[in-house]
Short mmCIF file of C-alpha atoms in Angstrom, two decimals:
data_model
loop_
_atom_site.label_atom_id
_atom_site.label_comp_id
_atom_site.label_asym_id
_atom_site.label_seq_id
_atom_site.Cartn_x
_atom_site.Cartn_y
_atom_site.Cartn_z
CA MET S 255 -28.39 73.25 145.13
CA ARG S 256 -24.88 73.40 143.63
CA TYR S 257 -23.82 74.90 140.32
CA PHE S 258 -20.52 74.26 138.56
CA SER S 259 -19.22 75.62 135.25
CA LEU S 260 -15.89 75.53 133.45
CA SER S 261 -16.64 78.66 131.41
CA GLY S 262 -14.87 81.01 133.81
CA GLU S 263 -11.82 78.82 134.32
CA ASP S 264 -8.38 79.11 132.73
CA PRO S 265 -8.42 76.77 129.66
CA SER S 266 -5.10 75.25 130.74
CA SER S 267 -6.58 74.05 134.06
CA ARG S 268 -10.05 72.98 132.91
CA VAL S 269 -9.23 69.29 132.56
CA ASP S 270 -7.88 69.02 136.12
CA ILE S 271 -10.82 70.97 137.53
CA LEU S 272 -13.33 68.81 135.64
CA ASP S 273 -11.69 65.59 136.81
CA GLU S 274 -11.73 66.78 140.42
CA ALA S 275 -15.43 67.70 140.17
CA ALA S 276 -16.27 64.31 138.63
CA ARG S 277 -14.65 62.49 141.54
CA HIS S 278 -17.04 64.21 143.96
CA CYS S 279 -20.29 63.28 142.20
CA SER S 280 -22.79 60.93 143.92
CA VAL S 281 -21.48 58.20 141.59
CA ALA S 282 -17.82 59.17 141.29
CA PHE S 283 -15.93 58.88 138.00
CA ARG S 284 -12.92 60.33 136.18
CA ALA S 285 -13.22 62.84 133.31
CA ARG S 286 -11.18 64.16 130.38
CA PRO S 287 -11.74 65.64 126.88
CA ALA S 288 -12.91 63.16 124.26
CA ASP S 289 -10.66 65.00 121.78
CA PRO S 290 -7.48 66.39 123.45
CA GLY S 291 -7.16 68.93 120.65
CA ARG S 292 -10.45 70.68 121.52
CA ALA S 293 -11.58 72.57 124.62
CA VAL S 294 -13.92 70.68 126.91
CA SER S 295 -17.27 72.24 127.91
CA PHE S 296 -19.10 71.33 131.13
CA GLU S 297 -21.91 73.09 133.02
CA HIS S 298 -23.52 71.18 135.87
CA LEU S 299 -26.47 71.77 138.24
CA ASP S 300 -26.65 69.38 141.21
CA ARG S 301 -29.63 69.08 143.60
CA TYR S 302 -30.63 66.70 146.39
CA PHE S 303 -34.19 65.79 147.34
CA GLY S 304 -33.60 63.80 150.50
CA GLY S 305 -31.41 60.93 149.31
CA VAL S 306 -32.34 61.42 145.64
CA ASN S 307 -29.77 63.25 143.50
CA VAL S 308 -31.01 65.13 140.41
CA THR S 309 -28.57 66.74 137.99
CA GLU S 310 -28.75 68.73 134.76
CA THR S 311 -25.54 68.90 132.72
CA THR S 312 -24.64 70.58 129.46
CA LEU S 313 -21.45 69.13 128.03
CA ASP S 314 -19.33 68.89 124.90
CA ASN S 315 -16.08 67.09 124.01
CA PHE S 316 -16.44 65.11 127.23
CA GLN S 317 -15.51 61.59 128.26
CA GLY S 318 -16.25 60.13 131.68
CA PHE S 319 -15.13 56.71 132.86
CA ARG S 320 -15.53 54.67 136.02
CA SER S 321 -12.99 51.89 136.48
CA ALA S 322 -13.65 48.51 138.08
CA LYS S 323 -11.39 49.55 140.97
CA LEU S 324 -13.37 52.75 141.57
CA ALA S 325 -16.67 50.86 141.33
CA ARG S 326 -15.55 48.30 143.94
CA ARG S 327 -14.74 51.09 146.41
CA ASP S 328 -18.32 52.37 146.42
CA PRO S 329 -20.06 50.99 149.55
CA THR S 330 -23.55 52.07 148.45
CA PRO S 331 -24.89 50.60 145.19
CA ARG S 332 -26.84 53.22 143.22
CA LEU S 333 -28.92 53.27 140.07
CA VAL S 334 -28.75 56.19 137.64
CA VAL S 335 -31.34 57.04 134.99
CA THR S 336 -30.08 59.53 132.38
CA LEU S 337 -32.13 61.33 129.75
CA SER S 338 -30.06 62.95 126.98
CA SER S 339 -31.09 65.54 124.40
CA GLY S 340 -28.74 64.24 121.70
CA PRO S 341 -26.00 61.70 120.96
CA TYR S 342 -24.60 60.70 124.34
CA THR S 343 -22.72 57.41 124.60
CA ILE S 344 -23.35 55.24 127.67
CA GLU S 345 -21.48 51.94 127.87
CA GLN S 346 -21.51 49.31 130.62
CA ASN S 347 -21.16 45.51 130.72
CA ASP S 348 -20.66 45.24 126.93
CA ARG S 349 -23.89 47.14 126.30
CA LEU S 350 -23.72 50.40 124.39
CA ASP S 351 -26.35 53.10 123.85
CA ARG S 352 -25.57 56.04 121.56
CA ARG S 353 -28.78 56.91 119.75
CA ARG S 354 -28.44 60.17 117.89
CA SER S 355 -31.94 61.35 118.82
CA GLY S 356 -31.29 61.03 122.54
CA SER S 357 -32.46 58.32 124.91
CA MET S 358 -33.34 57.41 128.50
CA VAL S 359 -30.90 54.89 129.93
CA ALA S 360 -30.42 53.24 133.33
CA TYR S 361 -27.07 52.01 134.65
CA TRP S 362 -25.60 51.33 138.07
CA SER S 363 -22.58 52.15 140.18
CA ARG S 364 -21.23 48.64 140.80
CA ASP S 365 -19.70 48.05 137.32
CA PRO S 366 -17.24 49.93 135.09
CA LEU S 367 -18.81 52.67 133.00
CA ARG S 368 -18.01 54.97 130.06
CA LEU S 369 -19.82 58.20 129.11
CA GLN S 370 -19.04 60.36 126.09
CA ALA S 371 -20.39 63.46 124.33
CA ASP S 372 -18.71 64.55 121.08
CA VAL S 373 -21.17 67.40 120.38
CA PRO S 374 -23.11 69.71 122.74
CA VAL S 375 -25.63 67.63 124.71
CA ARG S 376 -27.86 68.23 127.72
CA ALA S 377 -28.16 65.27 130.09
CA ARG S 378 -30.61 65.09 132.99
CA SER S 379 -30.00 62.34 135.54
CA VAL S 380 -31.60 61.04 138.70
CA THR S 381 -29.64 58.82 141.11
CA VAL S 382 -31.11 56.67 143.89
CA THR S 383 -29.68 53.93 146.08
CA MET S 384 -30.57 50.39 145.06
CA GLU S 385 -31.94 49.86 148.56
CA GLU S 386 -34.38 52.77 148.31
CA LEU S 387 -35.43 51.74 144.83
CA GLY S 388 -36.31 48.31 146.16
CA LEU S 389 -36.18 46.36 142.87
CA PRO S 390 -34.07 43.18 142.57
CA TYR S 391 -30.81 43.49 140.70
CA LEU S 392 -31.62 40.41 138.62
CA PHE S 393 -34.66 42.23 137.27
CA LEU S 394 -32.91 45.57 136.74
CA ARG S 395 -30.06 43.89 134.89
CA GLY S 396 -32.48 43.31 132.00
CA VAL S 397 -33.27 47.01 131.55
CA MET S 398 -29.84 48.54 132.15
CA VAL S 399 -28.20 50.34 129.21
CA ARG S 400 -31.36 49.97 127.13
CA ASP S 401 -33.43 52.88 125.89
CA ILE S 402 -36.44 52.81 128.24
CA GLY S 403 -37.79 56.22 127.19
CA GLY S 404 -40.35 54.60 124.92
CA SER S 405 -42.06 52.78 127.80
CA PRO S 406 -45.51 54.06 128.83
CA LEU S 407 -44.10 56.29 131.60
CA GLY S 408 -41.05 57.54 129.69
CA GLN S 409 -42.43 60.95 128.73
CA MET S 410 -43.89 61.50 132.20
CA VAL S 411 -40.51 60.84 133.82
CA ALA S 412 -38.77 63.13 131.30
CA THR S 413 -41.16 65.97 132.12
CA TYR S 414 -40.88 65.34 135.85
CA LEU S 415 -37.06 65.42 135.78
CA ALA S 416 -37.13 68.72 133.90
CA GLU S 417 -39.46 70.21 136.50
CA LEU S 418 -37.32 68.96 139.41
CA ALA S 419 -34.19 70.48 137.89
CA THR S 420 -35.84 73.90 137.45
CA LEU S 421 -37.60 74.19 140.82
CA PRO S 422 -36.78 77.32 142.85
CA PRO S 423 -34.66 76.87 146.00
CA LEU S 424 -36.46 74.72 148.59
CA SER S 425 -36.02 74.20 152.31
CA GLU S 426 -34.42 70.92 153.36
CA ALA S 427 -37.77 69.57 154.51
CA GLU S 428 -39.52 70.62 151.28
CA ALA S 429 -36.83 68.99 149.17
CA ALA S 430 -36.90 65.78 151.23
CA SER S 431 -40.67 65.51 150.77
CA LEU S 432 -40.12 64.98 147.05
CA ALA S 433 -37.88 61.93 147.51
CA TYR S 434 -40.68 59.39 147.96
CA PRO S 435 -42.78 60.33 144.90
CA THR S 436 -39.61 60.51 142.78
CA ILE S 437 -38.56 56.99 143.79
CA GLU S 438 -42.08 55.67 143.24
CA LEU S 439 -42.18 57.14 139.74
CA LEU S 440 -38.77 55.67 138.88
CA ARG S 441 -39.85 52.30 140.22
CA ALA S 442 -42.98 52.41 138.06
CA LEU S 443 -40.93 53.40 134.99
CA LEU S 444 -38.45 50.54 135.44
CA THR S 445 -41.21 48.06 136.22
CA SER S 446 -43.07 49.09 133.07
CA ALA S 447 -39.94 48.85 130.93
CA GLY S 448 -38.97 45.51 132.45
CA GLY S 449 -42.46 44.11 131.96
CA GLU S 450 -42.35 44.97 128.27
CA ARG S 451 -39.01 43.22 127.87
CA GLY S 452 -40.04 40.25 129.99
CA GLY S 453 -43.23 39.46 128.10
CA HIS S 454 -45.22 36.99 130.22
CA LEU S 455 -46.16 38.03 133.75
CA GLY S 456 -44.50 34.92 135.12
CA GLN S 457 -41.15 36.25 134.00
CA THR S 458 -41.50 39.30 136.27
CA ILE S 459 -42.85 37.45 139.31
CA GLY S 460 -39.79 38.28 141.41
CA MET S 461 -40.09 42.00 140.75
CA ARG S 462 -43.82 41.92 141.48
CA ILE S 463 -43.27 40.06 144.74
CA MET S 464 -40.71 42.67 145.86
CA LEU S 465 -43.08 45.52 144.99
CA HIS S 466 -45.80 43.81 147.03
CA LEU S 467 -43.41 43.34 149.96
CA ARG S 468 -42.53 47.02 150.00
CA ALA S 469 -46.19 48.03 149.85
CA ALA S 470 -47.32 45.57 152.54
CA ALA S 471 -44.30 45.59 154.89
CA GLY S 472 -46.25 47.51 157.54
CA ASP S 473 -49.00 44.87 157.69
CA PRO S 474 -48.40 42.70 160.80
CA GLU S 475 -50.24 39.84 159.05
CA LEU S 476 -47.72 39.75 156.19
CA SER S 477 -46.31 36.23 155.83
CA ALA S 478 -45.31 33.63 153.29
CA ASP S 479 -48.90 32.32 153.36
CA THR S 480 -50.48 35.70 152.60
CA ILE S 481 -47.92 36.52 149.90
CA ALA S 482 -48.35 33.16 148.17
CA ALA S 483 -52.14 33.55 148.33
CA HIS S 484 -51.92 37.07 146.89
CA PHE S 485 -50.06 35.80 143.81
CA GLY S 486 -51.85 32.46 143.55
CA ILE S 487 -48.63 30.46 143.91
CA SER S 488 -47.39 27.86 146.37
CA LYS S 489 -45.13 28.76 149.30
CA ARG S 490 -42.49 26.46 147.84
CA TYR S 491 -42.48 28.41 144.58
CA LEU S 492 -42.45 31.72 146.50
CA TYR S 493 -39.32 30.69 148.40
CA ALA S 494 -37.71 29.45 145.18
CA VAL S 495 -38.29 32.84 143.50
CA LEU S 496 -36.89 34.71 146.49
CA ALA S 497 -33.89 32.35 146.69
CA ARG S 498 -33.00 33.17 143.07
CA MET S 499 -32.78 36.82 144.14
CA ASP S 500 -30.85 35.90 147.30
CA VAL S 501 -33.62 37.36 149.47
CA SER S 502 -34.46 35.83 152.84
CA LEU S 503 -38.12 36.65 153.45
CA GLY S 504 -38.01 36.93 157.24
CA ASP S 505 -34.77 38.94 157.25
CA TRP S 506 -36.02 41.27 154.52
CA ILE S 507 -39.32 42.02 156.28
CA ARG S 508 -37.63 42.57 159.65
CA THR S 509 -34.95 44.86 158.17
CA GLU S 510 -37.48 46.84 156.16
CA ARG S 511 -39.73 47.37 159.17
CA LEU S 512 -36.86 48.36 161.45
CA GLY S 513 -35.52 50.77 158.82
CA ARG S 514 -38.92 52.42 158.51
CA ALA S 515 -39.23 52.64 162.29
CA ALA S 516 -35.77 54.22 162.58
CA GLY S 517 -36.79 56.87 160.06
CA GLU S 518 -40.14 57.56 161.70
CA LEU S 519 -38.60 57.86 165.15
CA THR S 520 -36.38 60.71 163.95
CA ASP S 521 -39.08 62.50 161.94
CA PRO S 522 -40.04 65.74 163.78
CA ALA S 523 -43.61 65.22 162.59
CA ASN S 524 -43.78 62.16 164.87
CA ALA S 525 -42.44 63.89 167.99
CA ARG S 526 -45.74 63.32 169.85
CA VAL S 527 -46.38 59.83 168.48
CA SER S 528 -45.62 57.06 170.98
CA ILE S 529 -42.89 54.53 170.27
CA ALA S 530 -45.44 51.70 170.53
CA ALA S 531 -47.62 53.39 167.90
CA ILE S 532 -44.66 53.78 165.54
CA GLY S 533 -43.79 50.11 166.04
CA ARG S 534 -47.36 49.08 165.19
CA ARG S 535 -47.40 51.39 162.18
CA CYS S 536 -44.25 49.67 160.88
CA GLY S 537 -45.63 46.14 161.34
CA PHE S 538 -44.66 45.18 164.91
CA SER S 539 -47.75 44.13 166.85
CA ASP S 540 -45.80 43.50 170.07
CA HIS S 541 -43.92 46.42 171.66
CA SER S 542 -41.35 44.33 173.54
CA THR S 543 -40.49 42.35 170.41
CA PHE S 544 -40.07 45.61 168.50
CA SER S 545 -37.79 47.11 171.17
CA ARG S 546 -35.56 44.04 171.39
CA ALA S 547 -35.23 43.74 167.61
CA PHE S 548 -34.52 47.46 167.26
CA LYS S 549 -31.75 47.40 169.88
CA ARG S 550 -30.12 44.36 168.28
CA ARG S 551 -30.20 46.10 164.91
CA TYR S 552 -29.13 49.64 165.88
CA GLY S 553 -27.42 49.21 169.26
CA HIS S 554 -29.91 51.57 170.95
CA SER S 555 -33.44 51.23 172.22
CA PRO S 556 -36.10 53.10 170.21
CA SER S 557 -36.33 55.79 172.91
CA GLU S 558 -32.53 56.26 172.93
CA TRP S 559 -32.45 56.39 169.13
CA ARG S 560 -35.08 59.10 169.13
CA ARG S 561 -32.94 61.29 171.39
CA LEU S 562 -29.70 60.93 169.42
CA THR S 563 -28.60 63.55 166.93
CA GLU S 564 -28.09 62.55 163.30
CA ALA S 565 -24.31 62.83 163.75
CA GLU S 566 -24.40 60.54 166.80
CA ARG S 567 -26.40 57.90 164.88
CA GLU S 568 -23.97 57.97 161.96
CA THR S 569 -20.95 57.86 164.27
CA GLY S 570 -22.38 54.93 166.20
CA ASP S 571 -22.96 52.97 163.00
CA ARG S 572 -19.43 53.64 161.76
CA LEU S 573 -17.78 52.65 165.04
CA SER S 574 -19.81 49.47 165.39
CA GLY S 575 -19.44 48.50 161.75
CA ARG S 576 -23.21 48.36 161.33
CA PRO S 577 -24.56 49.71 158.01
CA GLY S 578 -27.60 51.96 158.25
CA ARG S 579 -29.69 49.33 156.48
CA PRO S 580 -28.18 46.32 154.64
CA HIS S 581 -28.58 45.96 150.88
CA LEU S 582 -30.61 42.75 150.86
CA LEU S 583 -31.85 43.16 147.30
CA LEU S 584 -28.47 42.54 145.66
CA PRO S 585 -27.39 39.00 144.83
CA GLN S 586 -24.44 38.10 147.06
CA SER S 587 -22.53 36.60 144.13
CA ASP S 588 -22.63 39.94 142.34
CA VAL S 589 -21.48 41.84 145.40
CA LEU S 590 -18.58 39.49 146.13
CA ASP S 591 -17.36 38.93 142.58
CA ARG S 592 -16.84 42.57 141.70
#
């Protein structure tokens, strides 16, 4: 848990201090007063629950901006959902939200962004990686910078964020245990909001297929045949839907299973669970196939990976140029064009 406030700082240095703090946020940006003739106010609580970042900020006379250059430097695409108590401007991709009664708005880290508060406002935000969220960008694009607080789960998410922000100090393990339910709730919120905007179920088929893939990735029987049968569509149509999202079914399933296995192998709770059992749990029915695929992906056998420290795993990935897990849910055209 980290707390930051400008109230005790010399007024002449507040702008520089605020800008420096903004550049070290999970989604970095630059900051300055909206009105140079008035003092800026900024009080910020920052917490991590595993890889999920939750913040609560009280601000006034504030403008934040994220340039295209800064956005392109970010190697990890993230989605942010912000709930504001009053008029808080959020602008991205020619979409603008500045409802005076407050709103709940999603935006992402891969495009330029502008934030502004001209009067005192409290903003609660939750930030997750696009990979962990597991929803296709082409679906999320339809709900970004729209007020999604009126969707069926809006009030539940608002209450949940408030409770997360006010929890007493937790151990690292306790905090990490809240990551999964938080991501699941966000996924349900965005799915609900996207379904309302999309109208017919056929218009959200891609999102529903990806949700099914995440839920069933550990099933060794998962295949194009079973997925098509589940949705009552042909395999040809299934592949066409996935192609529109730039998702290769076999690659996605393999990467998802290996990522889950990598996490389970390093979980202390699985210290006495055999490697073969973890492989089966993550969808690999054959141990030798699992071991070969794991070594190709991570450069270590499952048993070697289990013995490495977290720092050694991260160092190995950096030196080899391998990302921890590739971002297969983002359309390649969007990644390359920005």
